[in-house]
Short mmCIF file of C-alpha atoms and ligand atoms in Angstrom, two decimals:
data_model
loop_
_atom_site.label_atom_id
_atom_site.label_comp_id
_atom_site.label_asym_id
_atom_site.label_seq_id
_atom_site.Cartn_x
_atom_site.Cartn_y
_atom_site.Cartn_z
CA UNK A 72 -10.88 8.58 13.02
CA UNK A 73 -11.07 8.32 9.10
CA UNK A 74 -6.90 8.21 8.15
CA UNK A 75 -7.37 8.67 4.13
CA UNK A 76 -10.57 9.98 2.43
CA UNK A 77 -11.61 10.15 -1.13
CA UNK A 78 -14.17 11.35 -2.30
CA UNK A 79 -15.56 11.41 -5.95
CA UNK A 80 -12.46 10.60 -7.44
CA UNK A 81 -12.20 10.59 -11.18
CA UNK A 82 -10.05 9.95 -13.40
CA UNK A 83 -8.44 9.48 -17.02
CA UNK A 84 -5.34 8.15 -18.72
CA UNK A 85 -6.92 9.12 -22.10
CA UNK A 86 -10.20 10.88 -23.68
CA UNK A 87 -11.66 6.94 -23.84
CA UNK A 88 -13.27 5.90 -21.02
CA UNK A 89 -11.78 6.89 -17.33
CA UNK A 90 -10.16 4.45 -15.16
CA UNK A 91 -11.97 6.01 -12.20
CA UNK A 92 -15.24 7.49 -12.28
CA UNK A 93 -16.71 9.66 -9.11
CA UNK A 94 -14.73 6.57 -6.70
CA UNK A 95 -15.77 7.60 -2.66
CA UNK A 96 -12.99 6.03 -0.40
CA UNK A 97 -12.89 5.83 3.36
CA UNK A 98 -9.67 3.66 5.01
CA UNK A 99 -10.45 3.90 8.80
CA UNK A 100 -7.80 3.59 11.63
CA UNK A 101 -7.54 -0.38 12.27
CA UNK A 102 -9.07 -1.11 9.00
CA UNK A 103 -7.77 -3.52 7.21
CA UNK A 104 -9.10 -3.12 3.19
CA UNK A 105 -9.43 -5.75 0.72
CA UNK A 106 -8.99 -3.67 -2.50
CA UNK A 107 -10.26 -5.75 -5.20
CA UNK A 108 -11.35 -5.84 -8.79
CA UNK A 109 -10.44 -7.24 -12.25
CA UNK A 110 -6.19 -7.18 -14.09
CA UNK A 111 -6.42 -2.55 -15.16
CA UNK A 112 -9.73 -1.58 -13.36
CA UNK A 113 -7.85 0.82 -11.33
CA UNK A 114 -6.62 -0.42 -8.52
CA UNK A 115 -2.83 0.71 -9.25
CA UNK A 116 -4.36 3.69 -10.16
CA UNK A 117 -6.31 4.00 -6.83
CA UNK A 118 -3.88 3.68 -4.89
CA UNK A 119 -1.45 5.93 -6.33
CA UNK A 120 -4.42 8.06 -5.67
CA UNK A 121 -4.11 8.35 -2.37
CA UNK A 122 -0.23 9.38 -2.13
CA UNK A 123 0.01 12.07 -4.27
CA UNK A 124 1.31 9.87 -7.27
CA UNK A 125 -1.64 10.15 -9.64
CA UNK A 126 -3.31 13.27 -9.52
CA UNK A 127 -6.83 12.76 -9.51
CA UNK A 128 -8.64 14.81 -12.76
CA UNK A 129 -12.14 15.77 -10.56
CA UNK A 130 -12.72 15.22 -7.04
CA UNK A 131 -10.54 15.57 -3.34
CA UNK A 132 -8.63 13.04 -1.29
CA UNK A 133 -7.96 14.08 2.43
CA UNK A 134 -5.44 12.33 4.28
CA UNK A 135 -4.08 12.32 7.89
CA UNK A 136 -6.37 15.58 8.72
CA UNK A 137 -6.99 17.50 5.94
CA UNK A 138 -7.04 17.68 2.31
CA UNK A 139 -3.67 17.37 0.05
CA UNK A 140 -3.93 19.04 -2.94
CA UNK A 141 -0.04 20.28 -3.87
CA UNK A 142 3.10 18.28 -4.53
CA UNK A 143 4.47 19.03 -0.42
CA UNK A 144 0.98 18.02 1.07
CA UNK A 145 1.80 14.24 -0.28
CA UNK A 146 5.44 14.18 0.64
CA UNK A 147 4.19 14.34 4.35
CA UNK A 148 0.86 11.89 2.84
CA UNK A 149 4.24 9.21 1.92
CA UNK A 150 5.82 9.51 4.90
CA UNK A 151 2.39 8.34 6.88
CA UNK A 152 1.04 5.59 3.96
CA UNK A 153 3.73 2.98 3.03
CA UNK A 154 3.12 2.48 -0.38
CA UNK A 155 4.41 -1.44 -1.02
CA UNK A 156 5.26 -1.07 -4.71
CA UNK A 157 3.22 -3.95 -6.75
CA UNK A 158 7.17 -4.48 -7.49
CA UNK A 159 10.28 -4.38 -5.98
CA UNK A 160 12.53 -2.37 -7.87
CA UNK A 161 10.54 0.21 -8.14
CA UNK A 162 10.81 -0.15 -4.43
CA UNK A 163 14.90 -0.56 -3.90
CA UNK A 164 16.93 1.39 -5.30
CA UNK A 165 20.27 1.83 -3.47
CA UNK A 166 23.71 -0.58 -3.59
CA UNK A 167 22.81 -2.20 -0.79
CA UNK A 168 19.33 -3.54 1.81
CA UNK A 169 21.12 -1.28 4.81
CA UNK A 170 20.84 1.42 2.89
CA UNK A 171 17.62 1.30 1.55
CA UNK A 172 16.27 0.33 5.08
CA UNK A 173 17.77 3.80 5.82
CA UNK A 174 16.81 6.00 2.61
CA UNK A 175 13.83 6.99 3.90
CA UNK A 176 13.73 7.73 7.92
CA UNK A 177 16.83 9.30 7.02
CA UNK A 178 14.55 11.75 4.43
CA UNK A 179 12.10 12.03 7.49
CA UNK A 180 15.34 14.23 9.14
CA UNK A 181 16.74 11.03 11.54
CA UNK A 182 20.03 11.01 12.37
CA UNK A 183 22.97 9.12 10.47
CA UNK A 184 22.97 7.02 14.91
CA UNK A 185 19.33 6.96 14.20
CA UNK A 186 18.09 5.10 10.70
CA UNK A 187 21.09 3.09 11.71
CA UNK A 188 19.36 1.63 15.16
CA UNK A 189 16.21 1.30 13.36
CA UNK A 190 17.51 -0.89 10.58
CA UNK A 191 18.54 -3.03 13.00
CA UNK A 192 15.87 -3.61 14.27
CA UNK A 193 13.67 -3.47 11.49
CA UNK A 194 15.80 -5.98 9.82
CA UNK A 195 15.54 -7.78 12.99
CA UNK A 196 11.48 -8.20 13.81
CA UNK A 197 11.05 -8.93 10.58
CA UNK A 198 13.69 -11.90 10.64
CA UNK A 199 15.92 -9.54 7.59
CA UNK A 200 18.87 -9.32 9.94
CA UNK A 201 21.22 -11.88 8.20
CA UNK A 202 20.48 -9.49 4.86
CA UNK A 203 22.12 -6.13 6.07
CA UNK A 204 24.89 -5.62 4.26
CA UNK A 205 24.17 -7.92 0.47
CA UNK A 206 23.80 -5.83 -2.51
CA UNK A 207 19.98 -5.26 -3.44
CA UNK A 208 19.39 -6.06 -6.68
CA UNK A 209 21.44 -9.23 -6.05
CA UNK A 210 19.00 -10.48 -3.58
CA UNK A 211 15.43 -12.77 -4.54
CA UNK A 212 12.38 -11.86 -5.69
CA UNK A 213 10.99 -13.10 -2.26
CA UNK A 214 14.01 -11.59 -0.58
CA UNK A 215 13.09 -8.47 -2.51
CA UNK A 216 10.11 -7.84 -1.28
CA UNK A 217 10.48 -8.83 2.65
CA UNK A 218 13.54 -6.43 2.15
CA UNK A 219 10.69 -3.31 1.06
CA UNK A 220 7.92 -3.85 3.57
CA UNK A 221 11.20 -3.56 5.93
CA UNK A 222 11.33 0.57 3.51
CA UNK A 223 8.52 1.36 4.34
CA UNK A 224 8.12 -0.42 8.36
CA UNK A 225 11.38 2.55 8.82
CA UNK A 226 9.64 5.24 8.78
CA UNK A 227 7.08 4.04 10.65
CA UNK A 228 3.93 4.37 9.06
CA UNK A 229 0.76 5.09 9.72
CA UNK A 230 -1.47 3.25 6.93
CA UNK A 231 -0.17 0.81 4.95
CA UNK A 232 -0.79 0.35 0.79
CA UNK A 233 -0.10 -3.00 -0.57
CA UNK A 234 0.00 -3.51 -3.76
CA UNK A 235 -0.07 -7.39 -4.73
CA UNK A 236 1.70 -7.72 -1.57
CA UNK A 237 2.38 -11.55 -2.27
CA UNK A 238 1.83 -12.17 -5.85
CA UNK A 239 4.80 -14.09 -6.91
CA UNK A 240 6.09 -15.36 -3.99
CA UNK A 241 7.33 -18.66 -3.57
CA UNK A 242 4.90 -20.22 -0.49
CA UNK A 243 7.16 -19.82 2.71
CA UNK A 244 8.05 -16.76 1.80
CA UNK A 245 4.20 -16.41 1.71
CA UNK A 246 3.48 -17.81 4.54
CA UNK A 247 5.55 -15.02 6.02
CA UNK A 248 5.10 -12.56 4.70
CA UNK A 249 0.94 -13.91 5.65
CA UNK A 250 2.39 -13.52 9.36
CA UNK A 251 3.90 -10.52 9.56
CA UNK A 252 1.04 -8.62 7.85
CA UNK A 253 -1.14 -10.41 10.58
CA UNK A 254 1.11 -9.31 13.52
CA UNK A 255 1.02 -5.19 12.60
CA UNK A 256 -0.92 -3.00 14.05
CA UNK A 257 -1.15 -0.25 10.70
CA UNK A 258 -4.14 -0.18 8.88
CA UNK A 259 -3.54 -1.31 5.74
CA UNK A 260 -5.34 -1.22 2.54
CA UNK A 261 -4.52 -4.47 0.47
CA UNK A 262 -4.51 -5.62 -3.51
CA UNK A 263 -5.27 -8.80 -3.81
CA UNK A 264 -5.69 -11.73 -6.04
CA UNK A 265 -4.75 -14.05 -2.58
CA UNK A 266 -7.18 -15.67 -1.73
CA UNK A 267 -6.59 -16.44 1.68
CA UNK A 268 -4.78 -12.51 2.17
CA UNK A 269 -8.47 -11.50 1.74
CA UNK A 270 -9.48 -14.28 4.06
CA UNK A 271 -6.71 -13.72 6.95
CA UNK A 272 -6.22 -9.89 6.75
CA UNK A 273 -9.16 -7.89 5.78
CA UNK A 274 -11.28 -6.97 7.71
CA UNK A 275 -13.79 -5.30 4.98
CA UNK A 276 -13.77 -5.43 0.47
CA UNK A 277 -14.63 -2.93 -1.37
CA UNK A 278 -14.51 -3.91 -6.06
CA UNK A 279 -13.27 -1.91 -8.49
CA UNK A 280 -15.54 -1.99 -11.75
CA UNK A 281 -16.44 0.06 -13.83
CA UNK A 282 -14.73 2.94 -11.99
CA UNK A 283 -17.01 2.60 -9.72
CA UNK A 284 -16.04 1.16 -6.03
CA UNK A 285 -18.59 -1.05 -4.91
CA UNK A 286 -18.09 -2.54 -1.43
CA UNK A 287 -19.30 -6.06 0.15
CA UNK A 288 -18.54 -6.93 3.96
CA UNK A 289 -16.53 -10.85 4.58
CA UNK A 290 -18.79 -13.11 4.40
CA UNK A 291 -21.90 -11.28 5.81
CA UNK A 292 -24.28 -12.53 6.86
CA UNK A 293 -27.54 -14.59 4.65
CA UNK A 294 -25.22 -12.90 1.32
CA UNK A 295 -22.25 -12.67 -0.46
CA UNK A 296 -24.14 -9.75 -2.87
CA UNK A 297 -21.74 -6.78 -3.09
CA UNK A 298 -24.26 -3.65 -1.46
CA UNK A 299 -25.08 -2.05 -4.84
CA UNK A 300 -22.51 1.13 -4.05
CA UNK A 301 -19.85 1.78 -1.62
CA UNK A 302 -20.03 3.45 1.71
CA UNK A 303 -20.68 7.31 1.93
N1 ATP B 253 0.72 5.42 -16.79
C1 ATP B 253 -0.32 5.15 -17.33
N2 ATP B 253 -0.33 5.55 -18.74
C2 ATP B 253 -1.76 5.43 -19.42
N3 ATP B 253 -2.49 4.45 -18.92
C3 ATP B 253 -2.66 3.26 -17.58
C4 ATP B 253 -1.03 4.29 -16.78
N4 ATP B 253 -1.34 3.47 -15.68
C5 ATP B 253 -2.83 2.58 -15.80
N5 ATP B 253 -2.90 2.52 -17.26
C6 ATP B 253 -4.42 2.23 -16.80
O1 ATP B 253 -5.09 2.51 -16.30
C7 ATP B 253 -5.90 0.56 -16.75
C8 ATP B 253 -5.62 0.14 -15.25
O2 ATP B 253 -4.86 0.28 -14.56
P1 ATP B 253 -4.48 0.01 -13.24
O3 ATP B 253 -2.99 -0.80 -13.00
O4 ATP B 253 -4.59 0.93 -12.14
O5 ATP B 253 -4.93 -1.29 -13.08
P2 ATP B 253 -4.88 -3.44 -11.79
O6 ATP B 253 -5.85 -2.76 -11.39
O7 ATP B 253 -3.73 -2.35 -10.56
O8 ATP B 253 -4.81 -3.51 -12.68
P3 ATP B 253 -3.56 -5.72 -12.03
O9 ATP B 253 -4.97 -6.17 -11.34
O10 ATP B 253 -3.66 -5.78 -13.55
O11 ATP B 253 -2.51 -5.61 -11.36
C9 ATP B 253 -5.32 -0.08 -17.69
O12 ATP B 253 -6.04 -0.17 -18.26
C10 ATP B 253 -3.63 0.54 -17.29
O13 ATP B 253 -3.71 0.21 -18.30
#
C-alpha cells in the first residue's frame, strides 16, 4: 500500500535552476527510505513538498489515498505524516513540554483529558516522563530532539518524515534515539548523513543529485552502484 506518491515534482526557489527537477517518489507501508544527497541537494525541500509546506511549481502529490492540492488537504496529510524538523526550535513553540506534546492531539479534536493521557503515555514510552513540566526552551538540544519526536508521535501518524534526526546529538542520545526509531512501526523517510542511521534503519535508499532522484537498494548483491533512475 502506497502512503505517499510524488509524480514529476519540480520546484525552484529562483529563476536559475530547479532544486527538484521531475522527482518521482513513493513511500509504501512498512518502508523506511533513507533520502541521501549532498548539502543543498533538496532533501528538506522534498520532505516539505510531501506535507504541503512547499507547493511545487509542477507535479503532483498523492498522499493517503488521494491527490493533495489545497491547504485543507495538507492539514490532513500533516496529521498522518509527522515531520520531525531539522531544527527542534521550528517544532516546539509552547511554554512547557506537556503543552508542546498535547498541541497536536488537541488540534486533532481530542479532549483535554484525552490529550493529557496521550502526553503521559508518549513521554513514558520515550523515557521522557521527567521532562513533562519542564520549560521547553530551556531544554538541551538532545532533549528538544526527543521531545520533538514525542510531539510528532502524539499525533499517532502513519508515516514519519525525519530530517537529520541524529544531527548534533551526543553519542548516548543518538543511540537512544536510534533504538526508539528502530522500534517504531511507522513508515519513514529519513534524511540523514549518519551512516549508522542509514544502515540500521533504512530498508531502501534514494539519492537526490542535480534535482533528480536516483534509487539504489542497500547492499545490492554484487554492486553498490545506484540504479540509473528511480522507481516508477
Ligand atoms: N525558502 C528558500 N528560499 C530560497 N532558497 C531556498 C529555500 N529553501 C531552500 N533553498 C535552497 O534550496 C536548495 C536546497 O535546500 P534544502 O534545504 O532542501 O537542501 P538539503 O539537501 O536539505 O540540504 P542540507 O543537507 O544542507 O540540509 C539550497 O540551495 C537552498 O539554499
